[in-house]
Amino acid sequence: MDKFLITGCSGFVGRHFLDYLEDNRIKCEILGIDLDPMVPHRNFRYVNMRSECVDLLDQNDIERIIFDFQPRYILHLASFSSVAFSWKNPTISFKNNVNIFLNLLEVIRKYGLNTRILSIGSSEEYGNVAPEETPLTEMSPLRPLSPYAVARVAQEMLSKLYADSFGIDIVITRSFNHIGPGQRDVFVVASFIRRILEAKLSGEGMMTMKTGDLQIVRDFLDVRDVVKAYYLLLKKGHKGEVYNICSGIPTQLSEIIDMTAKIVDLKVDTVVAPEFVRPNDNPYILGDNSKLKRDTGWEKSFALETSIRDIIDYWKNVLTENNG
Amino acid sequence: MDKFLITGCSGFVGRHFLDYLEDNRIKCEILGIDLDPMVPHRNFRYVNMRSECVDLLDQNDIERIIFDFQPRYILHLASFSSVAFSWKNPTISFKNNVNIFLNLLEVIRKYGLNTRILSIGSSEEYGNVAPEETPLTEMSPLRPLSPYAVARVAQEMLSKLYADSFGIDIVITRSFNHIGPGQRDVFVVASFIRRILEAKLSGEGMMTMKTGDLQIVRDFLDVRDVVKAYYLLLKKGHKGEVYNICSGIPTQLSEIIDMTAKIVDLKVDTVVAPEFVRPNDNPYILGDNSKLKRDTGWEKSFALETSIRDIIDYWKNVLTENNG
């Protein structure tokens, strides 16, 4: 029975990874570690789960936990993943991304454990790109433009080094924008859908929504397709290799609003408000996922409209429960 | 009168930087900070010098010191600069390179100080290169191949970010191999010269010296030319720009031995010993210094033979004092 250590397990992606294992009847032992205490979000039959609170900056704690558990796989989701936070607190962001990752690697190296680590990177590593430079492949140049993005590039360089020079079994991702039920509404798609639903539920026949630049194009992938990719990379990814995790489909933000408005049957007008426009935001992000497909057999399962419908259902539950 | 804060001030480069200021009669106020207590190596007339012991990982201490001193310039020499150490202690090396640098930057940013920082990088950032890719210019790709080199690239990426996005006044170097009087004999040129001198002083007419690969080519620059470049970059370097600090002259290690043997008048035979051969060592490093020359007017003053003669004199003093 495989043993997975999942850092940052209580987050959006961690919970969906557990769902993936359970829904696919993958018998496994999980140790979830997180800064916050973890409340199981469902009952598990196949997943044998326990969790522990730990600060990954504490090298001694990490060492004890990993050595005791001897995981076959580490899914390293823990991170300070907000670009905005990294601008306000570059040092904290950097340490909580790079240093915690180094601490993990050092335990594997020190004890020579037979453990594969999935190092999660970000499409932010590519920085601003011209549309003609897309779709971005794993060979595209990295031009990180935020403290968060620099930390991710450093993490990736360290991953390659530990794989190539110390023989540590690491697979590396550059993950593009995730969407899906359970994502907080600080993210753009969740925010749009929540606000449209709130207007609809309040009985309005139409709404005017303040937004940022709706011409912006992103490569959105359903979190359930993301966690499938993570599982397949842990099982089949090539050691020391980098993989884009993306849909390969460009979506303009305006399409998200149009699709949601149509599904919930509400007329939505939009107006660009300066407070929503991010300075120097990347106008066009699109990835190429052919390496992931080739090496793992991964295929995307969730069409954008399915994701949107599921996110609408999620927020309907949240909003009506809150009002009930 | 200019105020300079020098981190890692008691080291080889720090002491030569102080000599440069003094010998050029540059009136200035210096605060040297270092892990170790600093003993002045000479008397100063123009340089008004004091020092303080501090661990740069201690954010509070750094903040107090920099805010109190309000330096116009920071020459950031403190680092764990051994590649070998970084292989054995990657986490310690990484933290003592990247985190201490971030701590410095954060003080400048937090208080909006009018301070220019010189961020010292390394030719190690380029990784292994084919001779036909040389001379390396600042546009050459970075392919770091050790934990130390990764830390230097991360430092450089953070420097560019803080310059471009926060407007912090940072100039960045990629410094190639230094040589000069006072350098410890863990470095190759000092080691060769010391061993040849020891044989000579012992009265031998010839010696057989164990070495690593003597075909290896390096771009050596006298430390006194290095510190001149650092001073000129602090004064005239362009904000946010990267500068190679190098001689632009390729030197085979065997040339160092031949030159030294001739000057001290000793017949030196060499034999390659496996324990001196570094695995995966870069066979050929050569930099292009035209950007440094163009932007600052810097010119190299010390010919290789002058450096060698001065290093010989230095070790003669050390060795005869030890025996005296």
XYZ file of C-alpha atoms in Angstrom:
648
model
C 0.000 0.000 0.000
C 1.563 3.299 -1.113
C 2.347 5.925 1.477
C 1.928 9.578 0.530
C 3.091 12.527 2.565
C 1.121 15.600 1.534
C 2.295 19.008 2.685
C -0.282 21.793 2.728
C -2.830 18.997 2.687
C -5.780 21.007 3.989
C -5.794 23.392 1.050
C -7.868 23.465 -2.124
C -5.574 21.172 -4.129
C -4.818 18.835 -1.205
C -8.474 18.074 -0.611
C -9.048 17.362 -4.297
C -6.017 15.070 -4.377
C -7.534 13.045 -1.517
C -10.826 12.938 -3.438
C -9.005 11.661 -6.502
C -7.452 8.786 -4.531
C -10.718 7.912 -2.815
C -12.891 8.197 -5.936
C -10.473 6.008 -7.872
C -10.447 3.459 -5.039
C -6.701 3.759 -4.590
C -5.856 2.096 -1.290
C -3.171 4.175 0.367
C -1.848 5.576 3.570
C -1.748 9.366 3.832
C 0.018 11.634 6.251
C -1.227 15.164 5.725
C 0.833 17.942 7.231
C -0.206 21.532 7.491
C 0.207 24.649 9.590
C -3.474 24.484 10.492
C -5.312 21.560 12.105
C -7.039 19.492 9.428
C -10.694 18.616 9.542
C -11.521 15.756 7.145
C -13.958 17.074 4.553
C -15.520 13.650 3.891
C -15.453 10.017 4.936
C -12.767 7.845 3.383
C -12.938 4.138 2.703
C -9.836 3.582 0.576
C -7.715 6.394 1.884
C -6.240 5.762 5.306
C -5.652 9.272 6.497
C -4.054 11.005 9.441
C -2.705 14.477 9.821
C -0.261 16.490 11.874
C 0.253 20.198 12.462
C 3.773 21.288 11.674
C 5.703 24.346 10.567
C 7.833 23.244 7.622
C 10.415 25.862 8.568
C 11.173 23.678 11.607
C 13.851 21.323 10.271
C 13.782 19.061 13.334
C 10.040 18.505 13.175
C 10.145 17.734 9.472
C 13.007 15.334 9.931
C 11.210 13.410 12.657
C 7.936 13.244 10.709
C 9.402 12.140 7.405
C 11.800 9.659 8.931
C 9.049 8.094 11.041
C 6.577 7.895 8.171
C 9.038 6.885 5.396
C 6.740 8.030 2.579
C 7.067 6.532 -0.893
C 5.747 9.822 -2.319
C 5.764 13.410 -1.191
C 3.270 15.770 -2.765
C 4.628 19.136 -1.746
C 1.680 21.511 -1.963
C 2.569 23.744 0.989
C 3.485 27.206 -0.208
C 2.812 30.878 0.182
C 1.332 31.007 -3.295
C -0.017 34.560 -3.399
C 1.888 36.826 -5.756
C 0.338 39.860 -4.029
C 1.535 38.664 -0.607
C 5.022 38.136 -1.991
C 5.174 41.803 -3.032
C 4.235 42.922 0.478
C 6.331 40.342 2.344
C 9.100 39.170 0.021
C 11.263 37.631 2.721
C 8.468 35.677 4.393
C 7.194 34.516 1.024
C 10.654 33.474 -0.140
C 11.482 31.553 3.040
C 8.121 29.822 3.098
C 8.604 28.674 -0.440
C 12.278 27.932 -0.975
C 13.514 27.170 2.539
C 10.728 24.749 3.407
C 11.377 22.925 0.162
C 15.103 22.704 0.862
C 14.317 21.369 4.331
C 12.281 18.555 2.781
C 14.982 17.700 0.257
C 17.602 17.581 2.961
C 15.735 14.929 4.926
C 15.436 12.716 1.843
C 19.105 13.196 1.074
C 20.346 12.779 4.643
C 18.558 9.470 5.203
C 18.773 8.235 1.612
C 15.025 7.558 1.612
C 13.343 5.842 -1.325
C 10.974 8.747 -1.808
C 9.778 10.532 -4.913
C 8.933 14.216 -4.470
C 6.636 16.248 -6.670
C 7.870 19.832 -6.647
C 5.061 22.201 -7.581
C 6.060 25.221 -9.641
C 4.015 27.840 -11.381
C 3.377 29.348 -14.801
C 4.396 32.592 -13.046
C 7.977 31.426 -13.643
C 7.601 32.331 -17.325
C 6.844 35.995 -16.557
C 5.311 38.242 -19.198
C 5.277 36.675 -22.630
C 4.133 37.859 -26.009
C 1.211 35.865 -27.468
C 3.477 34.748 -30.306
C 5.780 33.078 -27.734
C 2.881 30.829 -26.694
C 1.951 28.074 -26.185
C 4.701 27.960 -23.574
C 6.662 24.741 -23.567
C 8.990 23.490 -20.870
C 11.851 24.874 -23.013
C 10.527 28.467 -22.958
C 12.751 30.938 -21.090
C 11.979 31.790 -17.450
C 11.706 35.502 -16.678
C 10.239 35.658 -13.162
C 8.652 39.010 -12.331
C 7.585 38.739 -8.694
C 9.259 37.558 -5.481
C 6.907 34.571 -5.598
C 7.993 33.704 -9.125
C 11.687 34.042 -8.262
C 11.175 31.639 -5.354
C 9.554 29.145 -7.705
C 12.435 29.360 -10.164
C 14.916 28.879 -7.300
C 12.921 25.846 -6.148
C 13.024 24.432 -9.654
C 16.792 25.011 -10.032
C 17.366 23.298 -6.680
C 15.125 20.420 -7.765
C 17.121 19.845 -10.927
C 20.352 20.017 -8.963
C 19.220 17.516 -6.324
C 17.948 15.185 -9.039
C 21.012 15.440 -11.276
C 23.749 15.621 -8.654
C 22.412 13.876 -5.560
C 20.217 11.398 -7.444
C 17.129 12.463 -5.468
C 13.935 11.362 -7.234
C 12.172 14.637 -7.999
C 9.593 15.498 -10.619
C 8.857 19.154 -11.218
C 5.704 20.947 -12.358
C 4.882 24.356 -13.710
C 1.208 24.536 -12.870
C -1.025 27.051 -14.644
C -4.229 28.611 -13.254
C -6.480 26.167 -11.398
C -10.234 26.478 -11.096
C -12.810 24.284 -9.404
C -15.293 23.846 -6.588
C -13.843 24.791 -3.214
C -11.472 27.478 -4.476
C -11.567 30.705 -2.463
C -13.026 33.780 -4.116
C -9.768 35.715 -3.971
C -9.196 33.968 -7.306
C -10.765 35.508 -10.373
C -13.099 32.758 -11.596
C -14.484 32.017 -8.122
C -14.927 35.749 -7.568
C -16.879 36.269 -10.812
C -19.135 33.289 -10.213
C -19.829 34.132 -6.593
C -20.767 37.714 -7.388
C -23.024 36.755 -10.290
C -24.744 34.144 -8.133
C -25.244 36.603 -5.275
C -26.991 38.992 -7.653
C -29.114 36.169 -9.043
C -30.039 34.871 -5.580
C -30.974 38.370 -4.463
C -33.690 38.287 -7.135
C -32.209 40.847 -9.500
C -32.903 40.401 -13.212
C -29.626 42.015 -14.185
C -26.392 43.266 -12.675
C -23.493 45.554 -13.456
C -20.227 44.028 -12.329
C -16.962 45.867 -11.742
C -14.005 43.953 -13.166
C -10.397 44.247 -14.170
C -9.271 43.824 -17.761
C -11.532 41.173 -19.313
C -9.406 40.858 -22.461
C -6.813 38.979 -20.430
C -6.289 35.387 -21.527
C -5.476 32.544 -19.145
C -4.953 28.811 -19.436
C -7.439 27.439 -16.881
C -7.397 23.816 -15.796
C -9.918 22.153 -13.494
C -8.323 21.248 -10.174
C -9.566 17.681 -10.648
C -7.496 17.455 -13.817
C -4.592 19.029 -11.932
C -4.612 16.415 -9.166
C -4.899 13.621 -11.726
C -1.766 15.017 -13.357
C -0.015 15.125 -9.963
C -0.913 11.507 -9.264
C 0.246 10.374 -12.706
C 3.485 12.339 -12.424
C 4.229 10.721 -9.054
C 3.657 7.339 -10.705
C 5.033 7.887 -14.211
C 6.831 11.224 -14.476
C 10.489 11.150 -15.454
C 12.999 11.951 -12.742
C 14.431 15.467 -12.878
C 12.009 16.541 -15.598
C 9.745 19.599 -15.669
C 6.108 19.359 -16.762
C 3.601 22.046 -17.641
C 0.221 21.348 -16.034
C -2.280 23.173 -18.187
C -5.280 22.773 -20.471
C -3.612 24.094 -23.605
C -6.764 26.149 -24.239
C -6.791 29.959 -24.141
C -9.771 31.485 -22.342
C -10.547 35.169 -22.204
C -11.863 36.276 -18.806
C -14.962 37.692 -20.524
C -15.886 34.145 -21.607
C -16.107 33.057 -17.958
C -18.605 35.823 -17.267
C -20.647 35.131 -20.412
C -20.816 31.413 -19.668
C -21.784 31.908 -16.041
C -24.410 34.557 -16.890
C -25.967 32.205 -19.418
C -26.025 29.210 -17.051
C -27.579 31.107 -14.144
C -29.778 33.106 -16.544
C -28.842 36.627 -15.527
C -28.033 39.624 -17.683
C -24.565 40.779 -16.657
C -23.053 44.078 -17.757
C -19.447 44.746 -16.917
C -17.515 47.910 -16.266
C -13.762 48.102 -15.873
C -12.836 49.571 -12.489
C -9.284 50.743 -11.894
C -9.099 49.030 -8.484
C -9.500 45.652 -10.197
C -6.879 46.257 -12.874
C -3.500 44.826 -11.921
C -0.522 46.841 -13.102
C 1.840 44.895 -15.382
C -0.429 41.891 -15.438
C 0.422 39.345 -18.072
C -2.111 39.777 -20.919
C -1.806 36.314 -22.409
C -0.850 32.981 -20.816
C -1.152 29.700 -22.660
C 0.718 26.478 -22.033
C 1.579 23.366 -23.983
C 0.783 20.104 -22.170
C 2.082 17.622 -24.709
C 5.026 16.482 -22.552
C 2.677 15.622 -19.678
C 0.425 13.669 -22.049
C 3.314 11.875 -23.692
C 5.066 10.744 -20.518
C 2.061 9.909 -18.325
C -0.937 9.313 -20.609
C -2.766 12.155 -18.861
C -5.834 13.563 -20.596
C -8.016 16.473 -19.564
C -11.458 15.275 -18.336
C -13.259 18.481 -17.425
C -14.488 20.875 -20.091
C -14.566 24.516 -19.038
C -18.371 24.551 -18.954
C -18.445 21.525 -16.625
C -16.027 23.279 -14.293
C -18.130 26.435 -14.338
C -21.325 24.487 -13.601
C -19.663 22.684 -10.674
C -18.270 25.920 -9.298
C -21.752 27.476 -9.553
C -23.183 24.532 -7.601
C -20.462 24.871 -5.001
C -21.175 28.561 -4.421
C -24.935 27.962 -4.475
C -24.432 25.610 -1.540
C -22.156 27.994 0.290
C -24.404 31.017 -0.222
C -27.718 29.339 0.582
C -26.244 27.606 3.643
C -24.945 30.953 4.843
C -28.394 32.454 4.369
C -30.272 29.450 5.820
C 31.977 62.246 3.196
C 30.643 58.966 1.773
C 29.476 56.266 4.158
C 30.063 52.638 3.194
C 28.627 49.640 4.952
C 30.739 46.582 4.141
C 29.425 43.151 5.006
C 31.966 40.370 5.359
C 34.486 43.165 5.767
C 37.230 41.140 7.422
C 37.667 38.824 4.448
C 40.197 38.868 1.622
C 38.208 41.198 -0.632
C 37.006 43.446 2.204
C 40.542 44.203 3.348
C 41.654 45.008 -0.187
C 38.660 47.299 -0.652
C 39.720 49.241 2.447
C 43.266 49.406 1.049
C 41.899 50.774 -2.228
C 40.067 53.581 -0.437
C 43.052 54.415 1.764
C 45.655 54.222 -1.008
C 43.538 56.462 -3.227
C 43.074 58.936 -0.362
C 39.308 58.624 -0.470
C 37.995 60.185 2.710
C 35.101 58.070 3.908
C 33.336 56.570 6.858
C 33.217 52.776 6.999
C 31.119 50.430 9.065
C 32.437 46.919 8.623
C 30.198 44.116 9.762
C 31.197 40.509 10.076
C 30.510 37.336 12.015
C 34.010 37.511 13.441
C 35.583 40.390 15.371
C 37.659 42.526 13.052
C 41.257 43.423 13.714
C 42.414 46.345 11.523
C 45.215 45.076 9.288
C 46.854 48.522 8.956
C 46.599 52.128 10.055
C 44.175 54.356 8.204
C 44.409 58.059 7.641
C 41.641 58.695 5.105
C 39.382 55.812 6.016
C 37.427 56.354 9.206
C 36.703 52.809 10.198
C 34.693 51.006 12.831
C 33.292 47.507 12.917
C 30.603 45.439 14.552
C 30.018 41.705 14.949
C 26.647 40.637 13.635
C 24.932 37.607 12.162
C 23.246 38.785 8.979
C 20.555 36.142 9.464
C 19.354 38.247 12.411
C 16.894 40.623 10.769
C 16.490 42.824 13.868
C 20.210 43.385 14.271
C 20.642 44.252 10.624
C 17.750 46.645 10.704
C 19.115 48.491 13.721
C 22.632 48.705 12.288
C 21.668 49.902 8.822
C 19.060 52.337 10.043
C 21.465 53.839 12.580
C 24.335 54.120 10.099
C 22.310 55.192 7.029
C 24.989 54.138 4.551
C 25.167 55.723 1.117
C 26.695 52.480 -0.194
C 26.539 48.856 0.826
C 29.231 46.537 -0.438
C 27.758 43.137 0.275
C 30.721 40.771 0.440
C 29.414 38.446 3.161
C 28.697 35.027 1.761
C 29.316 31.333 2.134
C 31.284 31.296 -1.083
C 32.649 27.756 -1.082
C 31.118 25.548 -3.751
C 32.402 22.472 -1.907
C 30.713 23.581 1.339
C 27.458 24.138 -0.531
C 27.479 20.509 -1.673
C 27.886 19.298 1.890
C 25.528 21.820 3.500
C 23.134 23.059 0.828
C 20.575 24.527 3.222
C 23.087 26.420 5.343
C 24.840 27.679 2.229
C 21.593 28.763 0.599
C 20.303 30.598 3.680
C 23.629 32.303 4.281
C 23.673 33.552 0.737
C 20.105 34.325 -0.313
C 18.359 34.986 3.001
C 20.990 37.374 4.342
C 20.819 39.303 1.080
C 17.026 39.512 1.231
C 17.289 40.734 4.816
C 19.526 43.594 3.663
C 17.221 44.522 0.796
C 14.220 44.570 3.073
C 15.783 47.157 5.375
C 16.530 49.453 2.431
C 12.996 49.007 1.109
C 11.256 49.332 4.462
C 12.928 52.623 5.362
C 13.241 53.951 1.826
C 16.935 54.619 2.376
C 19.024 56.413 -0.217
C 21.456 53.515 -0.437
C 23.101 51.820 -3.376
C 23.883 48.125 -2.913
C 26.485 46.165 -4.802
C 25.277 42.581 -5.059
C 28.206 40.223 -5.639
C 27.526 37.269 -7.897
C 29.818 34.694 -9.388
C 30.968 33.281 -12.700
C 29.704 29.981 -11.223
C 26.246 31.178 -12.306
C 27.164 30.365 -15.911
C 27.824 26.691 -15.143
C 29.736 24.515 -17.570
C 30.290 26.164 -20.924
C 31.921 25.090 -24.124
C 35.024 27.119 -25.091
C 33.169 28.314 -28.194
C 30.511 29.922 -25.944
C 33.219 32.138 -24.442
C 34.064 34.869 -23.728
C 30.943 34.912 -21.534
C 28.994 38.130 -21.740
C 26.265 39.298 -19.384
C 23.760 37.971 -21.956
C 25.082 34.399 -21.807
C 22.620 31.860 -20.357
C 22.850 30.921 -16.673
C 23.025 27.174 -15.967
C 23.961 26.930 -12.277
C 25.404 23.548 -11.318
C 25.913 23.719 -7.559
C 23.791 24.810 -4.588
C 26.120 27.804 -4.283
C 25.570 28.766 -7.915
C 21.787 28.404 -7.603
C 21.853 30.723 -4.583
C 23.802 33.289 -6.605
C 21.308 33.145 -9.466
C 18.429 33.541 -6.988
C 20.225 36.546 -5.470
C 20.627 38.047 -8.914
C 16.968 37.492 -9.847
C 15.908 39.111 -6.571
C 18.267 42.016 -7.235
C 16.761 42.676 -10.641
C 13.263 42.460 -9.174
C 13.995 44.883 -6.328
C 15.639 47.287 -8.773
C 12.936 47.106 -11.447
C 9.845 46.858 -9.248
C 10.705 48.521 -5.944
C 13.148 51.024 -7.415
C 15.916 49.914 -5.056
C 19.325 51.050 -6.297
C 21.190 47.799 -6.899
C 24.135 47.015 -9.128
C 24.972 43.369 -9.709
C 28.262 41.611 -10.432
C 29.283 38.237 -11.721
C 32.810 38.040 -10.358
C 35.292 35.582 -11.843
C 38.264 33.993 -10.036
C 40.214 36.399 -7.833
C 43.867 36.088 -6.974
C 46.153 38.241 -4.873
C 48.191 38.620 -1.708
C 46.261 37.571 1.379
C 44.124 34.915 -0.269
C 43.949 31.635 1.640
C 45.663 28.616 0.149
C 42.423 26.673 -0.243
C 42.352 28.507 -3.576
C 44.352 27.061 -6.413
C 46.822 29.848 -7.208
C 47.661 30.486 -3.545
C 48.047 26.760 -3.021
C 50.482 26.330 -5.958
C 52.593 29.299 -4.959
C 52.753 28.363 -1.296
C 53.813 24.803 -2.036
C 56.478 25.857 -4.535
C 57.843 28.419 -2.081
C 57.918 25.918 0.746
C 60.024 23.588 -1.398
C 62.302 26.451 -2.371
C 62.703 27.666 1.206
C 63.503 24.146 2.357
C 66.562 24.341 0.135
C 65.494 21.810 -2.490
C 66.725 22.346 -6.059
C 63.634 20.760 -7.539
C 60.214 19.442 -6.531
C 57.469 17.159 -7.794
C 54.048 18.642 -7.127
C 50.742 16.772 -7.081
C 48.031 18.720 -8.875
C 44.601 18.422 -10.424
C 44.017 18.940 -14.134
C 46.474 21.628 -15.257
C 44.838 22.018 -18.684
C 41.960 23.841 -17.013
C 41.584 27.459 -18.087
C 40.407 30.229 -15.784
C 39.899 33.968 -16.044
C 41.974 35.278 -13.123
C 41.754 38.859 -11.970
C 43.904 40.461 -9.288
C 41.818 41.272 -6.207
C 43.099 44.862 -6.397
C 41.526 45.174 -9.826
C 38.380 43.543 -8.447
C 37.968 46.078 -5.636
C 38.630 48.939 -8.046
C 35.766 47.583 -10.150
C 33.533 47.384 -7.055
C 34.300 50.984 -6.144
C 33.664 52.210 -9.684
C 30.420 50.218 -9.920
C 29.185 51.744 -6.672
C 29.980 55.174 -8.121
C 29.147 54.737 -11.804
C 27.407 51.393 -12.425
C 23.933 51.488 -13.930
C 21.056 50.612 -11.628
C 19.681 47.097 -12.065
C 22.483 46.100 -14.431
C 24.736 43.056 -14.251
C 28.505 43.329 -14.789
C 31.128 40.665 -15.374
C 34.228 41.317 -13.263
C 37.033 39.551 -15.066
C 40.319 40.036 -16.861
C 39.150 38.793 -20.249
C 42.379 36.775 -20.459
C 42.423 32.962 -20.457
C 45.110 31.385 -18.282
C 45.888 27.698 -18.113
C 46.697 26.504 -14.595
C 50.020 25.157 -15.861
C 51.067 28.739 -16.713
C 50.752 29.716 -13.046
C 53.129 26.948 -12.064
C 55.609 27.730 -14.839
C 55.646 31.421 -14.002
C 56.071 30.824 -10.280
C 58.807 28.231 -10.790
C 60.710 30.639 -13.003
C 60.405 33.586 -10.583
C 61.512 31.605 -7.524
C 64.050 29.689 -9.618
C 62.994 26.129 -8.830
C 62.542 23.191 -11.147
C 58.957 21.998 -10.666
C 57.655 18.741 -12.080
C 53.970 18.029 -11.782
C 51.982 14.844 -11.527
C 48.215 14.621 -11.702
C 46.793 13.080 -8.521
C 43.180 11.874 -8.485
C 42.461 13.500 -5.111
C 43.117 16.922 -6.652
C 40.921 16.390 -9.719
C 37.426 17.776 -9.249
C 34.661 15.791 -10.894
C 32.642 17.777 -13.442
C 34.875 20.782 -13.110
C 34.430 23.404 -15.765
C 37.373 23.033 -18.202
C 37.278 26.547 -19.635
C 36.066 29.827 -18.125
C 36.620 33.162 -19.825
C 34.651 36.357 -19.388
C 34.060 39.524 -21.365
C 34.560 42.727 -19.362
C 33.626 45.287 -22.013
C 30.403 46.358 -20.288
C 32.298 47.147 -17.074
C 34.864 49.154 -19.037
C 32.246 51.017 -21.041
C 30.039 52.049 -18.118
C 32.680 52.818 -15.492
C 35.964 53.484 -17.288
C 37.553 50.602 -15.374
C 40.843 49.250 -16.662
C 42.868 46.327 -15.400
C 46.080 47.486 -13.662
C 47.762 44.266 -12.577
C 49.384 41.950 -15.098
C 49.327 38.271 -14.136
C 53.070 38.263 -13.502
C 52.778 41.219 -11.112
C 50.065 39.393 -9.197
C 52.168 36.253 -9.003
C 55.213 38.198 -7.767
C 53.118 39.917 -5.084
C 51.569 36.629 -3.988
C 55.038 35.102 -3.778
C 56.156 38.001 -1.565
C 53.081 37.595 0.606
C 53.726 33.894 1.184
C 57.435 34.516 1.701
C 56.486 36.786 4.582
C 53.987 34.346 6.004
C 56.300 31.358 5.764
C 59.448 33.036 7.083
C 57.517 34.678 9.948
C 56.123 31.289 10.872
C 59.630 29.864 10.879
C 61.179 32.824 12.669
